[in-house]
Every structure is written in structure tokens, then in C-alpha cells.
Tab-separated table of C-alpha atoms in Angstrom:
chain	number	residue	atom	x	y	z
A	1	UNK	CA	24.932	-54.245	88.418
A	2	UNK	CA	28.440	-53.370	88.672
A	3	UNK	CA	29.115	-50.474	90.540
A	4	UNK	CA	31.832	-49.230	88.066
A	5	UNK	CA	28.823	-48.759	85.455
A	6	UNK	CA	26.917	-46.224	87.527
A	7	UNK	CA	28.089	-42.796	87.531
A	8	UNK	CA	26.204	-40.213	90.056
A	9	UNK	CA	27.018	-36.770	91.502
A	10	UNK	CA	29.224	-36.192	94.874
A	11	UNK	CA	26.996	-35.706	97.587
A	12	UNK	CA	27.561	-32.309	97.962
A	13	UNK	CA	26.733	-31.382	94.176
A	14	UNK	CA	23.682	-33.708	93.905
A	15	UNK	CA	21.941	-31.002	96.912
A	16	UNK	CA	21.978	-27.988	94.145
A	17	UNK	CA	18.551	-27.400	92.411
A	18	UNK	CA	19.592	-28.255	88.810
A	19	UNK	CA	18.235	-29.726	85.491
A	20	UNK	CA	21.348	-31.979	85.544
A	21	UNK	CA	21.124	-35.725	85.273
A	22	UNK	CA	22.282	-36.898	89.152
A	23	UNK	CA	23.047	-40.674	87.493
A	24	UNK	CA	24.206	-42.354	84.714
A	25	UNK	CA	24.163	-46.244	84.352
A	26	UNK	CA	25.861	-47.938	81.532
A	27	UNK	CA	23.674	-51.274	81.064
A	28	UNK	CA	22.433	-50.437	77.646
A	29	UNK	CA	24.948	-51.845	74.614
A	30	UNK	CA	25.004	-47.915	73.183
A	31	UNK	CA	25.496	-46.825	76.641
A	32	UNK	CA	28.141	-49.936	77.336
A	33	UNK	CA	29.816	-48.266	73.891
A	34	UNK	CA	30.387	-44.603	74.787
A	35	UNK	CA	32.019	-46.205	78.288
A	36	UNK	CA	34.246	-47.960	76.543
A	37	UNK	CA	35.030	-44.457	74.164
A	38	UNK	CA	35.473	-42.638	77.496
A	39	UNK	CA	37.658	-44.876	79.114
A	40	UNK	CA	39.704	-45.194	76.149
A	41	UNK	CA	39.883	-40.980	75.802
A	42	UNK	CA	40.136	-40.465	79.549
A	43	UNK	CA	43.724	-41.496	79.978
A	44	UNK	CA	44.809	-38.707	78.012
A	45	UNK	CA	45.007	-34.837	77.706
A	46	UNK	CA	43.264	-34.280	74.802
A	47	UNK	CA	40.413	-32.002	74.827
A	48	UNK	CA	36.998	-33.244	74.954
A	49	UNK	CA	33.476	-32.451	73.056
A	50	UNK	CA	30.566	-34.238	75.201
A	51	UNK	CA	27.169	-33.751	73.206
A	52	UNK	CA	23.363	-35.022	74.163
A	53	UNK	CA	20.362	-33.208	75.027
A	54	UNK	CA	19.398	-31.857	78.424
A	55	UNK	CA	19.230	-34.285	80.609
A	56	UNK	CA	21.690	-37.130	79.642
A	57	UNK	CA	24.187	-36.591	81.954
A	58	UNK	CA	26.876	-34.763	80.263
A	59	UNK	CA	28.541	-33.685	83.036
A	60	UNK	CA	28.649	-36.841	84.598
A	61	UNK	CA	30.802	-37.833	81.810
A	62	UNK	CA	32.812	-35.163	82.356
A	63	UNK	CA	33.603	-35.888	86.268
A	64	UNK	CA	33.982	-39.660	85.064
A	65	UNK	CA	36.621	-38.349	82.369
A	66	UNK	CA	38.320	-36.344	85.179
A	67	UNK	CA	38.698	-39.039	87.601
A	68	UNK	CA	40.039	-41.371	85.551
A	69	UNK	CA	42.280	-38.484	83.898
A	70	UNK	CA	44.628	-39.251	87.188
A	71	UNK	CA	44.933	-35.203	87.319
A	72	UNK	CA	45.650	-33.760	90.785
A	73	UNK	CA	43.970	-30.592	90.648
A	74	UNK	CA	40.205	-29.834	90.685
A	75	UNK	CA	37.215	-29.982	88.581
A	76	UNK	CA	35.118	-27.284	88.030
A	77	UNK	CA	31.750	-26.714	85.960
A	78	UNK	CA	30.881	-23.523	84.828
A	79	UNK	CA	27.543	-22.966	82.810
A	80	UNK	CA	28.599	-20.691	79.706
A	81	UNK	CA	24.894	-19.644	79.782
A	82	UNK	CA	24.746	-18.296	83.290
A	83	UNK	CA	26.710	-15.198	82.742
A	84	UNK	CA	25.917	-11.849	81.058
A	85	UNK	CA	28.449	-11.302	77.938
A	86	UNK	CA	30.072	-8.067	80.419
A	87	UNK	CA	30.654	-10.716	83.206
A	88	UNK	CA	31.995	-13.894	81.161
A	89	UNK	CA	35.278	-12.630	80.490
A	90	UNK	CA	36.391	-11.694	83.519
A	91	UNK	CA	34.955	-15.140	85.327
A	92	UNK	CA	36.608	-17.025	82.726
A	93	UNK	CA	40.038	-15.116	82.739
A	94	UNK	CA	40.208	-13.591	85.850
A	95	UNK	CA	40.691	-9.717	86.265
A	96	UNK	CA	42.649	-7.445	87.974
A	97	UNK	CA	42.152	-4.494	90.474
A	98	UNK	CA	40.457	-1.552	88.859
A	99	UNK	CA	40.398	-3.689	85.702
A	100	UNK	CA	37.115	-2.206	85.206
A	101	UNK	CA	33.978	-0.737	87.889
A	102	UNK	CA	33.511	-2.632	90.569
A	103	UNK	CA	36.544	-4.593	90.501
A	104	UNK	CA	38.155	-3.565	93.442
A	105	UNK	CA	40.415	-6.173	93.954
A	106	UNK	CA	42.270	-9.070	91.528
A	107	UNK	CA	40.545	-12.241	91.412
A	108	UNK	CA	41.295	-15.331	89.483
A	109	UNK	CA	39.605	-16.672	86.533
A	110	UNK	CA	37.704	-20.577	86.596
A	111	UNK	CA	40.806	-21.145	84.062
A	112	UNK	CA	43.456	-20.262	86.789
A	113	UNK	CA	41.145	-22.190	89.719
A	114	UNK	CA	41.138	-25.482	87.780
A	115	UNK	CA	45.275	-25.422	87.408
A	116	UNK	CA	46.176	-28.645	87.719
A	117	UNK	CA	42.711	-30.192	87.015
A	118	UNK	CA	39.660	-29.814	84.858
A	119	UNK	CA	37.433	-27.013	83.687
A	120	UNK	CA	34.080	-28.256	82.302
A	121	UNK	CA	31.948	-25.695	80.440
A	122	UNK	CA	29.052	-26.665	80.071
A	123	UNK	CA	26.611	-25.135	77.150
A	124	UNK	CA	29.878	-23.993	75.135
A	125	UNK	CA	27.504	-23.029	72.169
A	126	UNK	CA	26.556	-20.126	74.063
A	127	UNK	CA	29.622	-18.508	74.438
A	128	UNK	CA	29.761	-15.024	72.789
A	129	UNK	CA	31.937	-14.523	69.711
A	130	UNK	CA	34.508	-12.429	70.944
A	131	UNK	CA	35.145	-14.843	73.672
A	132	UNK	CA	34.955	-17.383	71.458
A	133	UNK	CA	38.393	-15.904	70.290
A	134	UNK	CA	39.588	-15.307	73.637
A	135	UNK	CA	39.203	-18.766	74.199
A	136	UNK	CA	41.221	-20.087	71.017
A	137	UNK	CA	44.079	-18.248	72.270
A	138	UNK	CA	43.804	-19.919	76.014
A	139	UNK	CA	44.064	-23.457	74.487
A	140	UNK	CA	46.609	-22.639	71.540
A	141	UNK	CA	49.173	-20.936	73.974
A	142	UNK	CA	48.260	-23.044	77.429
A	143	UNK	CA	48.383	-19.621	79.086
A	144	UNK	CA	45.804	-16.845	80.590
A	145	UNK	CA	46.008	-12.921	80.774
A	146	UNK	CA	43.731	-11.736	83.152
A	147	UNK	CA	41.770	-8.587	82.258
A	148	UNK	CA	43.615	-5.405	82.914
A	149	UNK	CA	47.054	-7.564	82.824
A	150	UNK	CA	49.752	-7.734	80.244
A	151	UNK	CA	51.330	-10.744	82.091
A	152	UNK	CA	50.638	-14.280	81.279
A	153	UNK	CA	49.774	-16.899	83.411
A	154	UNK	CA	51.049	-20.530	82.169
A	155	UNK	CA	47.999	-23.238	82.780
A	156	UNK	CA	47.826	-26.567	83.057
A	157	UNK	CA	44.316	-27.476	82.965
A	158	UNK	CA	42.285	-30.063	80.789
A	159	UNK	CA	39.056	-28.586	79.360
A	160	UNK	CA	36.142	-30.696	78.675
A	161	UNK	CA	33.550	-28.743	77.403
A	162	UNK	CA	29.615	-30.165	76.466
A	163	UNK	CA	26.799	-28.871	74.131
A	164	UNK	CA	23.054	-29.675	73.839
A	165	UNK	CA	22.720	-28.029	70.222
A	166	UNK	CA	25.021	-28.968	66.585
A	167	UNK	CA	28.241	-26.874	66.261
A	168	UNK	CA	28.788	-27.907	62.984
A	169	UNK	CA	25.196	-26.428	62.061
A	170	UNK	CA	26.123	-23.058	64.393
A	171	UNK	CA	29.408	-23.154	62.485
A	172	UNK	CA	27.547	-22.701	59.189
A	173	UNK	CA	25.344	-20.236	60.639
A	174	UNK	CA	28.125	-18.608	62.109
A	175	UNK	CA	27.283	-18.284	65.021
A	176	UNK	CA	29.999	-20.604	66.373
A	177	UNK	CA	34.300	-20.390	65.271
A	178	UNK	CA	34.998	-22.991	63.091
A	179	UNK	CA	38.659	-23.279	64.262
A	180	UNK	CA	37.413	-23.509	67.939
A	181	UNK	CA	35.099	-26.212	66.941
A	182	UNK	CA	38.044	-28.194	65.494
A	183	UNK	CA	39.850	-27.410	68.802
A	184	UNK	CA	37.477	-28.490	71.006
A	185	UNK	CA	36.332	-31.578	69.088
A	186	UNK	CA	40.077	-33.346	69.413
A	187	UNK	CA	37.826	-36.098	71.171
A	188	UNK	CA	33.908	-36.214	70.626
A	189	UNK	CA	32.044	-38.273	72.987
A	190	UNK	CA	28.083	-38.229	71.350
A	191	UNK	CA	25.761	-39.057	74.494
A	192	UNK	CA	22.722	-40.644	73.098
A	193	UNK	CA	19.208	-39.916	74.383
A	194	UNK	CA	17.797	-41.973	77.136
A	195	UNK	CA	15.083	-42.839	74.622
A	196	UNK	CA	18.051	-44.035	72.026
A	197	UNK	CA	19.308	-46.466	75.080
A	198	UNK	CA	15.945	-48.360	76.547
A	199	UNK	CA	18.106	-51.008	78.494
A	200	UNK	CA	19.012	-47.913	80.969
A	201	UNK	CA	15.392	-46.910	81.538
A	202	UNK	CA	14.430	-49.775	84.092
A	203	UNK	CA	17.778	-50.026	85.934
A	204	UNK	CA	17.865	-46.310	86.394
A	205	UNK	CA	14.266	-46.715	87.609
A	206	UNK	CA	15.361	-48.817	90.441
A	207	UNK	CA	17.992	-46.852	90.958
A	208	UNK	CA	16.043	-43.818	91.876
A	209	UNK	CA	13.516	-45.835	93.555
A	210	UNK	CA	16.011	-47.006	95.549
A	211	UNK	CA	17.758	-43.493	96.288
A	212	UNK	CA	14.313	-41.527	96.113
A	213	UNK	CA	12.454	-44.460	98.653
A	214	UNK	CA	15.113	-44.048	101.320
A	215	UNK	CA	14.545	-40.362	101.602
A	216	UNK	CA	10.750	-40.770	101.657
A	217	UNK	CA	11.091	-43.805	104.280
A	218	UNK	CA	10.029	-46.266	101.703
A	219	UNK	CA	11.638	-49.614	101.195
A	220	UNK	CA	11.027	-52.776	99.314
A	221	UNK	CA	8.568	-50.418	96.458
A	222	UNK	CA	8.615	-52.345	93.502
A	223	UNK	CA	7.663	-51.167	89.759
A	224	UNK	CA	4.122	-53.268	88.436
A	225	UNK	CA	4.339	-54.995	84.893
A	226	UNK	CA	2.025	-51.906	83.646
A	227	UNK	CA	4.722	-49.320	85.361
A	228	UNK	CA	7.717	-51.023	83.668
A	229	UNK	CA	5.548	-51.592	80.278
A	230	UNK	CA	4.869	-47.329	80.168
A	231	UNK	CA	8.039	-46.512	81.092
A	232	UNK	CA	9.890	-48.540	78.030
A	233	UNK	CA	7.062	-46.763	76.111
A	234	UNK	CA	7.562	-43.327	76.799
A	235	UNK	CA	9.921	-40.990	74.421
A	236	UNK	CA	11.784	-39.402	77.538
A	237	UNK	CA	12.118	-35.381	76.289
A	238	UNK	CA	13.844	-34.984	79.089
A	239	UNK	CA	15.765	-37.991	79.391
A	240	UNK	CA	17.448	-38.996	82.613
A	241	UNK	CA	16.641	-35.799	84.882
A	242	UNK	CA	12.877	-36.157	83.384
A	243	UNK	CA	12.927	-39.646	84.701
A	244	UNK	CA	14.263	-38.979	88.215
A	245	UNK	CA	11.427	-36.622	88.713
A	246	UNK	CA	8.608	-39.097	87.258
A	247	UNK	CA	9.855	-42.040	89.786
A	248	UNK	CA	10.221	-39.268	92.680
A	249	UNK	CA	6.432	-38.050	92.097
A	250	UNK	CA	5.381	-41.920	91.680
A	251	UNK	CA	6.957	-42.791	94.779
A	252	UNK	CA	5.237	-40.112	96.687
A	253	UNK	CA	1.677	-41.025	95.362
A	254	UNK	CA	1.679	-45.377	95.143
A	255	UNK	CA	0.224	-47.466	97.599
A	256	UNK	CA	1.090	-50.961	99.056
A	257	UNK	CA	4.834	-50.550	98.055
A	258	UNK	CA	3.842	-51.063	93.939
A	259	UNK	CA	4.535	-48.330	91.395
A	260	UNK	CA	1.791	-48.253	89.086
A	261	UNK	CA	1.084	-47.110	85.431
A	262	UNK	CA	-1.223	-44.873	87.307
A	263	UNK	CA	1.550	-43.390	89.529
A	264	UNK	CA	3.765	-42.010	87.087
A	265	UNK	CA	3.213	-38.519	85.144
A	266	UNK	CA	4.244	-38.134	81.873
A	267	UNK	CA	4.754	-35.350	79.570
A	268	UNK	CA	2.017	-35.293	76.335
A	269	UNK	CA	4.912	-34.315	74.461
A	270	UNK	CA	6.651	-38.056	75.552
A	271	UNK	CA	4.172	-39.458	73.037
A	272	UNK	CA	5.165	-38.004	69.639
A	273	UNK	CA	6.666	-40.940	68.426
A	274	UNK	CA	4.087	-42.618	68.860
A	275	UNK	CA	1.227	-40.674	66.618
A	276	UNK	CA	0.749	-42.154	63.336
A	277	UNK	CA	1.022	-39.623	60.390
A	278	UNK	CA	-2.595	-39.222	58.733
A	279	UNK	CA	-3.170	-41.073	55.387
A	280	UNK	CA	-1.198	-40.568	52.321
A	281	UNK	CA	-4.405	-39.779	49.995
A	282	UNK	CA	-5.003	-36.787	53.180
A	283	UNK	CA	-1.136	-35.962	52.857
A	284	UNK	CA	0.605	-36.124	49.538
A	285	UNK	CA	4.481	-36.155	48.832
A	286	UNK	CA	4.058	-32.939	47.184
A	287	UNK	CA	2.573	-31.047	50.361
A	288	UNK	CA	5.459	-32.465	52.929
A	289	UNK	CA	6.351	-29.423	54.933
A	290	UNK	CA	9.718	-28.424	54.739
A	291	UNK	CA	12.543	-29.636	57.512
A	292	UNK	CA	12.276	-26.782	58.804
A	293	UNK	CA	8.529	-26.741	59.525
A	294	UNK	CA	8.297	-30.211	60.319
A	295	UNK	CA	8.784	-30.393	64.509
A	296	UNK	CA	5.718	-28.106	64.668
A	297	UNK	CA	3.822	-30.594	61.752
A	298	UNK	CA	4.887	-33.294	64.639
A	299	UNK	CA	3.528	-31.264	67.199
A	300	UNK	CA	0.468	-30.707	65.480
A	301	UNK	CA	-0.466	-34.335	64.677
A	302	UNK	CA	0.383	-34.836	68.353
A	303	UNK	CA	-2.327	-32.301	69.810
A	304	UNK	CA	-5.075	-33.416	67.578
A	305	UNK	CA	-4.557	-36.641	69.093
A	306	UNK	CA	-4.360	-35.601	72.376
A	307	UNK	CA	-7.966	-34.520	71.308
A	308	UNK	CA	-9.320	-37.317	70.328
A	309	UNK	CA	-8.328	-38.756	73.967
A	310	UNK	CA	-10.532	-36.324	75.753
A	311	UNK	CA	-7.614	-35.415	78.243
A	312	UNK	CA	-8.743	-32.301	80.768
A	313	UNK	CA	-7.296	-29.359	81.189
A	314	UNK	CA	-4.913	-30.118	77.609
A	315	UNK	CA	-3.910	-26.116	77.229
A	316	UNK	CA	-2.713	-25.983	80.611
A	317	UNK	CA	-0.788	-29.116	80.512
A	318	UNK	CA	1.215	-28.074	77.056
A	319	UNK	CA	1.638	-24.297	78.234
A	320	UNK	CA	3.357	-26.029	81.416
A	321	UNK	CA	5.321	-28.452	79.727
A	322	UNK	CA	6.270	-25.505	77.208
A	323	UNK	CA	7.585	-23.095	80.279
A	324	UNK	CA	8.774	-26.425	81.804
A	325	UNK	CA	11.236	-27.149	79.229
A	326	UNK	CA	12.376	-23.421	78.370
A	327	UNK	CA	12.967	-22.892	81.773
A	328	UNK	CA	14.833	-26.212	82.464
A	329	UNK	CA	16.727	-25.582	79.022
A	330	UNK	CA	17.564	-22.033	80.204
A	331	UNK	CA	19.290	-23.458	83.337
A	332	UNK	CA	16.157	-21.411	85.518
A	333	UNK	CA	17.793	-18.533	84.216
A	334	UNK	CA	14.544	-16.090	83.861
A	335	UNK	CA	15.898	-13.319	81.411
A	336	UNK	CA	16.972	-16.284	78.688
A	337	UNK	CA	13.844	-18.469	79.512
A	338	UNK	CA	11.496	-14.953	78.564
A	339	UNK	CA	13.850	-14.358	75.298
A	340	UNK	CA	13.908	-17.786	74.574
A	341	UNK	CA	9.832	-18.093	74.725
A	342	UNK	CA	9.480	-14.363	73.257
A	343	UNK	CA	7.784	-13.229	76.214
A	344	UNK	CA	8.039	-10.310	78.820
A	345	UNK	CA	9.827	-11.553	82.017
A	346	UNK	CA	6.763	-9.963	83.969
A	347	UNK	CA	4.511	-12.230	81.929
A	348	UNK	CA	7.389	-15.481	82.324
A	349	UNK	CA	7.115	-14.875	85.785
A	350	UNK	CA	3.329	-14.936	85.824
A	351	UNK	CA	3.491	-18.048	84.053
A	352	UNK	CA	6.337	-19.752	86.559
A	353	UNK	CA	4.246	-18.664	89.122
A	354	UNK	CA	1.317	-20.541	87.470
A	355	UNK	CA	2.348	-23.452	87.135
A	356	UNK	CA	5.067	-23.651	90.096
A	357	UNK	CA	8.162	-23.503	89.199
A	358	UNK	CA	9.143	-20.213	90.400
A	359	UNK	CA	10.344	-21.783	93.552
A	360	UNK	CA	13.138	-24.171	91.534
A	361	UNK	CA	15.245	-21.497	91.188
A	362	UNK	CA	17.402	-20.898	94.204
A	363	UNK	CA	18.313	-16.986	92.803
A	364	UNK	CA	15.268	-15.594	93.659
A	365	UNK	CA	15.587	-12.163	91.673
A	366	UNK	CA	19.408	-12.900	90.572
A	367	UNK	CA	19.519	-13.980	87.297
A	368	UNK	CA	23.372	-14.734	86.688
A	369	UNK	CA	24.314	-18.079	87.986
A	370	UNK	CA	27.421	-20.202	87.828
A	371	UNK	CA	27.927	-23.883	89.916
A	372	UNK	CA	31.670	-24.227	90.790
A	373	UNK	CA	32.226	-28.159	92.083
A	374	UNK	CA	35.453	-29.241	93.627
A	375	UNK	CA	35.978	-32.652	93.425
């Protein structure tokens, strides 16, 4: 495997508790396709769209698209999500002193500390509306004004910015600008879902054996003909990250140096695909639920045969996975996870606690967040 087709974090970055994908291999022919697409739009300064779900290693993309960019200056990720709409704008932009309360001295904007280099935000979709405007203006004119400041900063900075949800469908529901989708989608770069790219699965199992065994003090572990078989067969909700964490656990519980079928812990939810749909004469055409009700129809089919299997302790497995995912799609953040799951944060935290995953996020009670990487 060619070196030049496996992207991972710096060293420093791949230490931050994150839901981010710490590798991406290219050995699949989709995967071998966007590579080529990346190389192709790396060269030049046009902006860049990078969608995929959680997990598939959008920002590694991003640093790849940066390095090969031949820019000077740094790159930065910020997580649009992490902020509080009062707090965005003036991380984004930069303020002023006495710009507003609290701000008693100027500071600069990500914008302004990525001169030179490359801002990635990541999660663009949930940048507010009014800043959503604000940031139109920053790529038309190639200039900032920092709150509280009528004077104009020039920039030279190349944004990449990355999504997990369909602009064009938060366009129509207008929840999204449609002229700063067209803006940021100069280049679109669609990263395809790890279960959408099966030659990756095995190599990046080896991969993370390999990284994963050294730091346990395990060498030579090899995956068993059952191991490899489940892990082509799984769905992969969580895609790259998900699979990092189901070798890591493995690793930690095999014996005699062989990963087993046994070893590795999937999520119930990694089987969808694989429930059949009941009979037609039990299911007509006519009562098909609508698109919108069909993930939980999915879901539904996939519990009762969860049933049928017997498996213990099945409502405490899906409530995990269920906080599991929120959480890990909410970046840890606690106040989205409990709006996103239409719960208290008293009772989220309950339920964190539960099933432990409070201690994944490295805020404790903080619940802003933003990861700044130099590279």
C-alpha cells in the first residue's frame, strides 16, 4: 500500500478526543476516484464543498487539499457547531476592544489567523443565517471587518468548508443561502460512506490494528476469516471513526494474536440493510409509508428482528447507540445533543452517564468548543 494513498491526522491533532476519522486510505476504486478529483482541485484556489456523513474523514480531505494547495500559511478547522450564535461572529471575524461585554481587548478572527493558508469549517450547515450573509460578503470582497471596526482587513485565505447534511435540500427549506451554496460549491468533492467503498474496510482494519496494537504492546495480531467475513458485512453507521473504535475494543479483548468475529462489537443499527422487508401480500403498494416516514419503517423492521434473535439487554443497547450517535453527531456538545434528542440536559446527562460517555468530552461543564490545528 502506497503511502501516498493513506491520509491520517498530525500527531498532535490525532491526541484530541473527537468523532473525526484519524485515517483515510484510498484502495477502494470510488475512493481511488475522489483522489484523483482532489488532486485535480487541489492545485487551485477555488473554494471547496467536502460532503459525507460523520465519520468519513472530511477533514482529512481538507488537510490533504491544503498540503497539496502549496499555500504557506496555516490550516485551521473550526467546528461551525461549537459556538453559540452571540460568539460565532466575533470568532469568525475577529472583534475589537469594547466591541461588545467582555471584550476587553482586540483579537483576531479564524479568517485573519489562516492569512496565507486555509480555513476549514467544518459543519457549515449550521451556521446561523445572518452569518450566513456575513460570510458571502468575506468571500465576494476577499476582505474582513472585525466587529466594532469600520476598517477592512484584505485576506488571502482558501476556505474549504464540509457538511454531513444536503444544502440543496436546506436551501429549499431555507434554512441555508442559496447564493452561499453556489459560492461554496465552486468545487464539490462527495465523500462516499465507508459502507459505499468495501475495498477500504480491510486495509483500514490493518491499519488500525497496526497503529492501535503498538499502543497496547501487541504485534503480529492478525484478523480470522470470520473477523474479515463480519466486517465486509457490516453497514458501518459510523463509518471510518466507528471502525477505529470496533478494531481498538477487539484488540483489547482477542486472544492468541487472532481477531475474531467474536471480538468485534457492532452496532444493531449496522444491520439494517440487511433485514428483508415482510411479504408483499403483509405489505401492499398502496400502504408504503411515505419518504418521509420510511427510516423509522426501516428501523422498525430492524427491531422486530432483533427480536426474533433473542439478543439481551436490546433497550439498553438501542437507547446507547441512540445517545451514542446524537452525541457523536453533536460534536459532544451537551446543549445540541439534549435539543437534538428532545430531552432535558439533566436527563442527557443521566443518560451519558449511563451508558459512559460522559467522560469523552474533554469540556467537562463547557459546552462551546472549537479545535484550531496548525499545520
Amino acid at each position: 500500500m502506497s503511502a501516498d494513498h493513506l491520509l491520517t491526522l498530525p500527531d498532535s491533532a490525532s491526541l484530541a478526543l473527537s468523532i473525526r476519522a484519524k485515517a483515510l486510505l484510498f484502495h477502494d476504486p470510488r475512493s481511488l476516484a475522489v483522489l484523483e478529483q482532489v488532486e485535480r482541485v487541489a492545485g487551485s484556489d477555488a473554494t471547496v464543498l467536502v460532503v459525507g456523513e460523520t465519520g468519513t474523514g472530511k477533514e482529512l480531505i481538507a488537510r490533504h487539499i491544503h498540503k497539496r494547495s502549496g499555500r504557506d500559511g496555516p490550516f485551521i478547522a473550526v467546528n461551525c457547531g461549537a459556538f453559540s450564535e452571540s460568539l460565532i461572529d466575533a470568532e469568525l471575524f475577529g472583534h475589537e476592544s469594547g466591541a461588545f461585554t467582555g471584550a476587553n481587548q482586540a483579537r483576531a478572527g479564524w479568517f485573519e489567523a489562516a492569512n496565507g493558508g486555509t480555513l476549514f469549517l467544518d459543519e457549515i450547515g449550521d451556521l446561523p443565517l445572518a452569518l450566513q450573509v456575513k460570510l458571502l460578503r468575506v468571500l465576494q470582497e476577499r476582505q474582513v471587518v472585525r466587529l466594532g471596526s469600520r476598517r477592512a482587513i484584505p485576506l488571502d485565505v482558501r476556505l474549504v468548508a464540509a457538511t454531513n447534511v444536503e444544502l440543496h435540500r436546506a436551501v429549499e427549506a431555507q434554512h441555508f443561502r442559496a447564493d452561499l451554496y453556489f459560492r461554496l460549491s465552486v468545487a464539490t468533492i462527495e465523500l462516499p460512506p465507508l459502507r459505499d467503498r468495501p475495498g477500504d474496510i480491510l486495509p483500514l482494519a490493518r491499519h488500525f490494528i497496526a497503529v492501535c496494537g503498538g499502543k497496547l504492546s501487541l504485534h503480529g495480531t492478525q484478523l480470522s476469516p470470520e473477523a474479515r467475513s463480519a466486517l465486509l458485512a457490516y453497514a458501518w453507521p459510523g463509518n471510518i471513526r466507528e471502525l477505529e473504535n470496533v478494531i481498538h475494543y477487539a484488540l483489547i479483548v482477542c486472544r492468541d494474536g487472532i481477531v475474531r468475529a467474536s471480538d468485534c462489537r457492532f452496532s444493531p443499527l449496522g444491520f439494517l440493510g440487511a433485514v428483508a422487508s415482510p411479504p408483499a401480500s403483509t405489505a401492499p403498494p398502496s400502504a408504503e409509508p411515505p419518504p418521509e416516514a420510511q427510516p423509522l419503517a426501516a428501523l422498525e423492521r430492524a427491531i422486530d428482528a432483533l427480536m426474533d434473535g433473542r439478543h439481551p439487554q436490546l433497550v439498553a443497547a438501542i437507547e446507547a447507540l441512540v445517545v451514542r450517535l446524537g452525541f457523536a453527531r453533536c460534536h459532544d456538545n451537551q446543549v445540541q445533543t439534549a435539543r437534538l434528542l428532545g430531552v432535558t440536559r439533566n436527563t442527557l446527562r443521566t443518560l451519558l452517564k449511563r451508558h459512559g460517555l460522559l467522560a469523552l468530552s474533554s469540556r467537562g461543564e463547557v459546552d462551546e468548543e472549537v479545535e484550531v490545528e496548525t499545520a
